[in-house]
Short mmCIF file of N, CA, C and O in Angstrom, two decimals:
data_model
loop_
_atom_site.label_atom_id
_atom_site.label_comp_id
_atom_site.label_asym_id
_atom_site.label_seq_id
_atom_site.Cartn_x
_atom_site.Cartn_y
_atom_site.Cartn_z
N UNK A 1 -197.82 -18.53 -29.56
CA UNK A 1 -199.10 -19.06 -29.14
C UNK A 1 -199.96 -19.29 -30.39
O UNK A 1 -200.37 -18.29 -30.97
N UNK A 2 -200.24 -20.42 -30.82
CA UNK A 2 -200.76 -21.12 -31.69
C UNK A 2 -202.64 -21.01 -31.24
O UNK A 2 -203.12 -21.69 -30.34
N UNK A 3 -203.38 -20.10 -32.02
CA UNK A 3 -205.03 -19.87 -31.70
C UNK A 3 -205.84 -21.10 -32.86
O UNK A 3 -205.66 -21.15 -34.07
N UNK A 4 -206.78 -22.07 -31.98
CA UNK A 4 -207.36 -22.58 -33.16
C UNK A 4 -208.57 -21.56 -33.57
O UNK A 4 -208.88 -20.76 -32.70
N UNK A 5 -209.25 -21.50 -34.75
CA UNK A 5 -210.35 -20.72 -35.45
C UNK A 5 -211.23 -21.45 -36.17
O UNK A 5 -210.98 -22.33 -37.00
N UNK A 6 -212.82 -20.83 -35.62
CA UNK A 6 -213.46 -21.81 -36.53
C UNK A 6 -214.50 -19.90 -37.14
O UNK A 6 -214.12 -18.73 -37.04
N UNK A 7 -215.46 -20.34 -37.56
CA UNK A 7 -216.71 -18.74 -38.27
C UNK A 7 -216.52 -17.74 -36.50
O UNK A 7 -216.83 -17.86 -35.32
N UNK A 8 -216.06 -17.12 -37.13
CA UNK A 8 -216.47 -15.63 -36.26
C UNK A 8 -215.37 -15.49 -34.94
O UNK A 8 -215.37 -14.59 -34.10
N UNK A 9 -214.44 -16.65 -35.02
CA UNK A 9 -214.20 -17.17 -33.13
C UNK A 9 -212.40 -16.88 -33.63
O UNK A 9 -212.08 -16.56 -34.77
N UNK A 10 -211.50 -17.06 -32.61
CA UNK A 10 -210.36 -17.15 -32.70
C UNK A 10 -210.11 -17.65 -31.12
O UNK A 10 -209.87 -16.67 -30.41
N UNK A 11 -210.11 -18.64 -30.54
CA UNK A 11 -209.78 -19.51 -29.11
C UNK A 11 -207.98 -20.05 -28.92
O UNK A 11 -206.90 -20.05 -29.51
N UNK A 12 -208.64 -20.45 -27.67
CA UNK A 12 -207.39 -21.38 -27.05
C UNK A 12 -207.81 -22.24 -26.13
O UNK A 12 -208.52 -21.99 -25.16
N UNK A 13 -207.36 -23.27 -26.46
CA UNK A 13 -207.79 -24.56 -25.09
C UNK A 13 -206.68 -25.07 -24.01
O UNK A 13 -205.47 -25.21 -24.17
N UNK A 14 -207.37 -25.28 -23.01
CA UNK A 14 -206.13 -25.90 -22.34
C UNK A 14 -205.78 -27.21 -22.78
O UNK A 14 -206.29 -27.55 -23.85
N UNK A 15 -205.09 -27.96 -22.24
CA UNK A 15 -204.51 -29.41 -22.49
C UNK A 15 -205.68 -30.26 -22.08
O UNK A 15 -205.66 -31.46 -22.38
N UNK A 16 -206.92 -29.65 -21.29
CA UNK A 16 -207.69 -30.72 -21.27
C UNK A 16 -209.26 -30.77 -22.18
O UNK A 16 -210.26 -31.48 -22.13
N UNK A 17 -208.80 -29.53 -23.06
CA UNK A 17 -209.92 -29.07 -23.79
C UNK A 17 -210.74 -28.26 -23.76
O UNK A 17 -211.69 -28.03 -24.50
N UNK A 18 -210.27 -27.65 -22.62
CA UNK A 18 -211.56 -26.81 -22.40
C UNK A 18 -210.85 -25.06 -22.50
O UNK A 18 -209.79 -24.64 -22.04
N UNK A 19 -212.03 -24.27 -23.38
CA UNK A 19 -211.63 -23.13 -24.10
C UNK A 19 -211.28 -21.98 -22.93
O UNK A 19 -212.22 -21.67 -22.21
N UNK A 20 -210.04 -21.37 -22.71
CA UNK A 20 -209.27 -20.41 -21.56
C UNK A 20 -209.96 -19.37 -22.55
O UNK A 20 -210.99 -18.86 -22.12
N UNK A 21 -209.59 -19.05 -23.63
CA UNK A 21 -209.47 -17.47 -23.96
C UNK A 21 -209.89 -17.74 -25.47
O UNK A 21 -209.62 -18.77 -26.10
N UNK A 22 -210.76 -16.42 -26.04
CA UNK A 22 -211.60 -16.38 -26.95
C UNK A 22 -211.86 -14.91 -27.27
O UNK A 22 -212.15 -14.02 -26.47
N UNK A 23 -211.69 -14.80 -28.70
CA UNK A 23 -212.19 -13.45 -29.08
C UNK A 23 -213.41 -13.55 -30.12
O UNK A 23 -213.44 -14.61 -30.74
N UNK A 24 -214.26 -12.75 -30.36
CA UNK A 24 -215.46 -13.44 -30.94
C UNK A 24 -215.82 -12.13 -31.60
O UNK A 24 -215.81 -11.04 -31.01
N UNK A 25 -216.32 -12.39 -33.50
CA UNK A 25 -216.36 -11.08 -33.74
C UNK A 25 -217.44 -11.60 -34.97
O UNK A 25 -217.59 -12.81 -35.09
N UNK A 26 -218.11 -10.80 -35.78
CA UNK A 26 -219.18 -10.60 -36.91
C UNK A 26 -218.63 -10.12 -38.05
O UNK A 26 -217.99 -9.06 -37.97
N UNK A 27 -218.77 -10.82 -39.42
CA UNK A 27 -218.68 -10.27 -40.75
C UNK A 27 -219.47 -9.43 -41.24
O UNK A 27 -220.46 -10.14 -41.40
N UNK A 28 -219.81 -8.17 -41.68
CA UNK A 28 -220.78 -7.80 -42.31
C UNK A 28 -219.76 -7.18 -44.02
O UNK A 28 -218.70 -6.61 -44.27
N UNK A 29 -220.59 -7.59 -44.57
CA UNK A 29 -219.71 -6.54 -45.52
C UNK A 29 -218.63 -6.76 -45.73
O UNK A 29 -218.23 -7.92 -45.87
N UNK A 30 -217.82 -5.66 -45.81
CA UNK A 30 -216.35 -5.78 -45.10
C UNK A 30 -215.51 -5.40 -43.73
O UNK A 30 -214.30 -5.37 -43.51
N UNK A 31 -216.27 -5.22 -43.18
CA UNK A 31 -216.08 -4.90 -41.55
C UNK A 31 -215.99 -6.07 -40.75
O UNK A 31 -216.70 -6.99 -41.16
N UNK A 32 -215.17 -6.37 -39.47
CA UNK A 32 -214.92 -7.45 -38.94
C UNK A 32 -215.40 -6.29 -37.57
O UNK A 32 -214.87 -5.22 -37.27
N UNK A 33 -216.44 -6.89 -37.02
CA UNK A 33 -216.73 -6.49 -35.72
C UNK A 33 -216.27 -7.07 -34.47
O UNK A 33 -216.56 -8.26 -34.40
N UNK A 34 -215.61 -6.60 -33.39
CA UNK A 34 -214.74 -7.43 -32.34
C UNK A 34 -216.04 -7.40 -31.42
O UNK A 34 -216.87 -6.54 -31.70
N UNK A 35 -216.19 -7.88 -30.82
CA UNK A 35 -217.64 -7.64 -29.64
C UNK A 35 -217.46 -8.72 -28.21
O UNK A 35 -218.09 -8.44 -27.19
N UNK A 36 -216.68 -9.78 -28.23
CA UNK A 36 -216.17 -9.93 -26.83
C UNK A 36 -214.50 -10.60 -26.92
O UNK A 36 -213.96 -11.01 -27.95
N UNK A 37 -214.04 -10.57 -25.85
CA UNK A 37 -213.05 -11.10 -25.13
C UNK A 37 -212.77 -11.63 -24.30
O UNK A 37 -213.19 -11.09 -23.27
N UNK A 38 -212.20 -12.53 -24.13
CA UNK A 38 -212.66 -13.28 -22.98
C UNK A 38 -210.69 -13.82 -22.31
O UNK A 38 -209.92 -13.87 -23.26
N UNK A 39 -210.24 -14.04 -21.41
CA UNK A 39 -209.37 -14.68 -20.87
C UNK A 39 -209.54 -15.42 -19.82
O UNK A 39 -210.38 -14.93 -19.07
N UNK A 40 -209.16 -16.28 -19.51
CA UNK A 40 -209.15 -17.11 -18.17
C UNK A 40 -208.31 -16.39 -17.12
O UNK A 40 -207.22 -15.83 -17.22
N UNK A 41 -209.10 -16.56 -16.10
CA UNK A 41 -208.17 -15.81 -14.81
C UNK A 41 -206.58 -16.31 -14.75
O UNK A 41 -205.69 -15.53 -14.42
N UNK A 42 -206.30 -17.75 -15.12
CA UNK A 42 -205.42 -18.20 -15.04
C UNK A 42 -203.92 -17.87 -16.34
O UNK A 42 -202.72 -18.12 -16.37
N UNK A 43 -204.99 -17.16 -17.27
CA UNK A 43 -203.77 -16.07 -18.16
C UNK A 43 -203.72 -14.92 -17.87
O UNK A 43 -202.56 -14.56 -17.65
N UNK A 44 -204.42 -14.16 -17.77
CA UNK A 44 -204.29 -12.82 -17.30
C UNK A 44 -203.30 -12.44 -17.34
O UNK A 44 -202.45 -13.33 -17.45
N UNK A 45 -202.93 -11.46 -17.29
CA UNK A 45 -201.48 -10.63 -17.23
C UNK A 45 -200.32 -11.55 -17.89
O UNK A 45 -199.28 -11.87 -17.31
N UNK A 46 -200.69 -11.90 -19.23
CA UNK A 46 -199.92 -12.61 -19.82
C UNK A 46 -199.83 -12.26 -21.45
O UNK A 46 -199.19 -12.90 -22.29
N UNK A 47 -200.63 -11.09 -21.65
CA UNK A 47 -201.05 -10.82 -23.03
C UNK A 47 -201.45 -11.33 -23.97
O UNK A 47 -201.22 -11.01 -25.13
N UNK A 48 -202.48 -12.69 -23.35
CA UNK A 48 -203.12 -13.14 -24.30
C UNK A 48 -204.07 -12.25 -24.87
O UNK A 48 -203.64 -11.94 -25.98
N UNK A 49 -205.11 -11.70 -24.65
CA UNK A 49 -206.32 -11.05 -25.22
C UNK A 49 -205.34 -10.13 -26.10
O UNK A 49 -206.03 -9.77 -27.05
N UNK A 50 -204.02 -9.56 -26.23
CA UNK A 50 -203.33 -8.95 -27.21
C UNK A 50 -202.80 -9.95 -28.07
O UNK A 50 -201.70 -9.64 -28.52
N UNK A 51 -202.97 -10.40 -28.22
CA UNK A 51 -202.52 -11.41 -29.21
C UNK A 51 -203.83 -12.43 -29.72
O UNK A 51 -203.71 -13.21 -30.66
N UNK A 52 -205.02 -12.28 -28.95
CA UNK A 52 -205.63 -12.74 -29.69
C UNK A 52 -206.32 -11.46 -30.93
O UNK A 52 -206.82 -11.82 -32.00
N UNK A 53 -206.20 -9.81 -30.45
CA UNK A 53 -206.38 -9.13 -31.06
C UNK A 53 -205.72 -8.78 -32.54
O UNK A 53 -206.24 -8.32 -33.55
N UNK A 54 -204.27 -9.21 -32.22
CA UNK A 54 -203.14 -9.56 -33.58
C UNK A 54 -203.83 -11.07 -34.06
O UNK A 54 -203.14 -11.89 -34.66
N UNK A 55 -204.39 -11.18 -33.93
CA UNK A 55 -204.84 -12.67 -34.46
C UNK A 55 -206.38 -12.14 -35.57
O UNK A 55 -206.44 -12.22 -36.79
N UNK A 56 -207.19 -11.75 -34.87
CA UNK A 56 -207.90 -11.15 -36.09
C UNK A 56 -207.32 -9.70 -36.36
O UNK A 56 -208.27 -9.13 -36.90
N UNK A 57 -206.37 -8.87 -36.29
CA UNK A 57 -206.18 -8.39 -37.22
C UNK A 57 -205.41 -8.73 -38.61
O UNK A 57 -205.59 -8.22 -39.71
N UNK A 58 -204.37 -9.87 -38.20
CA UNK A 58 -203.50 -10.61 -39.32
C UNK A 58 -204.84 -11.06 -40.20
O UNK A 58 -204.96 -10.91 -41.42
N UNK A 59 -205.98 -11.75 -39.16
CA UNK A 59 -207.30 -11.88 -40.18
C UNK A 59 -207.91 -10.60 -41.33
O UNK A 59 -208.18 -10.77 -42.52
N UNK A 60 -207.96 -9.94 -40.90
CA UNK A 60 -208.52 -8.88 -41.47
C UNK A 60 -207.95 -8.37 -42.58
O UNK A 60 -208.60 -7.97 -43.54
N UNK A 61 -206.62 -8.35 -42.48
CA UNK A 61 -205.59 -7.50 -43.35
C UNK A 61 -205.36 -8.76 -44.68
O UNK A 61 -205.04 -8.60 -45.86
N UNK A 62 -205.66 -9.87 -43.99
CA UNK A 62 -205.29 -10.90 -45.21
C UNK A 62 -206.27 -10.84 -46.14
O UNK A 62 -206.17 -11.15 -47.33
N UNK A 63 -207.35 -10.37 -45.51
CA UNK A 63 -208.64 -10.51 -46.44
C UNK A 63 -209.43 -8.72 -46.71
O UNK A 63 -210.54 -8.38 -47.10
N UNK A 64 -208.40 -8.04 -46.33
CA UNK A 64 -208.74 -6.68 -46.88
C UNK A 64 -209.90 -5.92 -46.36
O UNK A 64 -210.50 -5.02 -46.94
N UNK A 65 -210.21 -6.63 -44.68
CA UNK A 65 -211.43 -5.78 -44.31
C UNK A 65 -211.18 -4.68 -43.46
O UNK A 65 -209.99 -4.45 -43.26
N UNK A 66 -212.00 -3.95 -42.92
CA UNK A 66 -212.25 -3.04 -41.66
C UNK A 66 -212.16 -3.65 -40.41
O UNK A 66 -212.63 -4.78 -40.56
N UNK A 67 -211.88 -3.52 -39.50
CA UNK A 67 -212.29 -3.38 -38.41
C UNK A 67 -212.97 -2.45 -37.25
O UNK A 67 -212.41 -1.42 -36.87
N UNK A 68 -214.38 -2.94 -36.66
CA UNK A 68 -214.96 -2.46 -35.89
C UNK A 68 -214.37 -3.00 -34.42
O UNK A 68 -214.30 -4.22 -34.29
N UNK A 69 -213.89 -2.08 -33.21
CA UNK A 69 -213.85 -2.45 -32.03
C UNK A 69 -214.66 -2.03 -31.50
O UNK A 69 -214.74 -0.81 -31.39
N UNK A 70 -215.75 -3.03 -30.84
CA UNK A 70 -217.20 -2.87 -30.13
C UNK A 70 -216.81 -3.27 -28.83
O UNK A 70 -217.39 -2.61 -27.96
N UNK A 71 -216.09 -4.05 -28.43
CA UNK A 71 -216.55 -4.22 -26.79
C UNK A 71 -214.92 -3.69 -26.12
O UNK A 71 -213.85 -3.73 -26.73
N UNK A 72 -215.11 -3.30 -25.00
CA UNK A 72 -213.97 -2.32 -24.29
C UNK A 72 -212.92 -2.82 -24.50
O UNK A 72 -212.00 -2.00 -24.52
N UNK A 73 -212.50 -4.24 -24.74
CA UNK A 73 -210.92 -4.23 -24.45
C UNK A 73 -210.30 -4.04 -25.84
O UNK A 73 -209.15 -3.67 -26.08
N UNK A 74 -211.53 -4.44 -26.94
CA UNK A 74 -210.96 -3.85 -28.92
C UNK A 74 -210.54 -2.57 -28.29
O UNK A 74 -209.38 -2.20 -28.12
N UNK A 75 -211.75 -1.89 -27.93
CA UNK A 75 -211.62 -0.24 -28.05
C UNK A 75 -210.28 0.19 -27.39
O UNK A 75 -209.64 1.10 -27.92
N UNK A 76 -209.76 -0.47 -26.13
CA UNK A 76 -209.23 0.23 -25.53
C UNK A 76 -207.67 -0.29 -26.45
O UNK A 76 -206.65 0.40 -26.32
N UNK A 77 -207.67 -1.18 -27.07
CA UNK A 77 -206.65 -2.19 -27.65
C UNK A 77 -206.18 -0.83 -28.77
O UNK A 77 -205.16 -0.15 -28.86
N UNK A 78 -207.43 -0.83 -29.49
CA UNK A 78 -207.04 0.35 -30.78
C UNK A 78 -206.81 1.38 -30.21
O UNK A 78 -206.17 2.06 -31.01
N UNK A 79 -206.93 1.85 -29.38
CA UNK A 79 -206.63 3.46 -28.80
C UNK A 79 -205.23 2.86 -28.10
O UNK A 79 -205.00 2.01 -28.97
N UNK A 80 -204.77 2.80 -27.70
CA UNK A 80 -203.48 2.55 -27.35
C UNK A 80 -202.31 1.49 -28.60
O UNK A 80 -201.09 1.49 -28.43
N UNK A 81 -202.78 0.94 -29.39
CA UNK A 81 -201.77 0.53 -30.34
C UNK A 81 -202.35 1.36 -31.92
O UNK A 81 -202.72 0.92 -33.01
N UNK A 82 -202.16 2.91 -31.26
CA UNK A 82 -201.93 3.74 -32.51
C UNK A 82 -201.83 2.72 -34.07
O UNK A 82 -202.78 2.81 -34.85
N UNK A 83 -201.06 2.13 -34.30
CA UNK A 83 -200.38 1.47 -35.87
C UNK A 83 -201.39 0.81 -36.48
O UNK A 83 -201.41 0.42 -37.65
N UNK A 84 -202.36 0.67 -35.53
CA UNK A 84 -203.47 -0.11 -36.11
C UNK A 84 -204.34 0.70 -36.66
O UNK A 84 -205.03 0.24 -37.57
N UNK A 85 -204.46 1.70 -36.37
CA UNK A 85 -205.92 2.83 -36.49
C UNK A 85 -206.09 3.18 -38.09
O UNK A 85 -206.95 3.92 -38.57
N UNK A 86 -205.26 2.58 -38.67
CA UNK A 86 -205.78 2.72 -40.52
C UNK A 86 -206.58 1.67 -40.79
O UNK A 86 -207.02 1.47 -41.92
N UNK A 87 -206.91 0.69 -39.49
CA UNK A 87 -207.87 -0.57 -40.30
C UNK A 87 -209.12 -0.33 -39.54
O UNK A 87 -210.13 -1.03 -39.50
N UNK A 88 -208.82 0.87 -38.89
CA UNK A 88 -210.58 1.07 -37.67
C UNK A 88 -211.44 2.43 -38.81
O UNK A 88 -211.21 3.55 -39.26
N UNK A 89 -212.78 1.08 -38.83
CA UNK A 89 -213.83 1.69 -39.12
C UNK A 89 -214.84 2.43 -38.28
O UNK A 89 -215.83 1.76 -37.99
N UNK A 90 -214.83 3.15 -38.03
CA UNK A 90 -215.76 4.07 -37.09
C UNK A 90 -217.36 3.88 -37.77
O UNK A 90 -218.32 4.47 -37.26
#
């Protein structure tokens, strides 16, 4: 699954353009803050929002930052994929 990215965003569109699923996060510093998620009812149970989460973390790691998980599904994302928890900034 190919995500386009523009400042702060990591999406997906359908074939007719219009954005299904979106993760949306803040630079400060060096911290990458996650703060929403979003999927379309019509992916759901398909593991997109996990893969859009591997999507800014491949971000993060390329560019050597932190990550903050602020809104429930980061949080609940980092608490259950243990391997990640050396890039969570508390």
């Amino acid at each position: 699954m190919k995500f386009l990215a523009s400042p702060g965003r990591f999406y997906l569109n359908n074939p007719a353009g219009e954005m299904v699923a979106e993760v949306t996060f803040t630079l400060a510093d060096d911290v990458v803050s996650i703060n929403h998620t979003f999927v379309d009812p019509s992916l759901r149970g398909q593991g997109v929002a996990g893969k859009l989460m591997v999507a800014v973390i491949d971000y993060a790691q390329e560019h050597r930052y932190w990550i903050k998980p602020v809104c429930s599904y980061a949080q609940m994302f980092f608490q259950k994929f243990t391997q990640y928890q050396d890039l969570v900034k508390e």
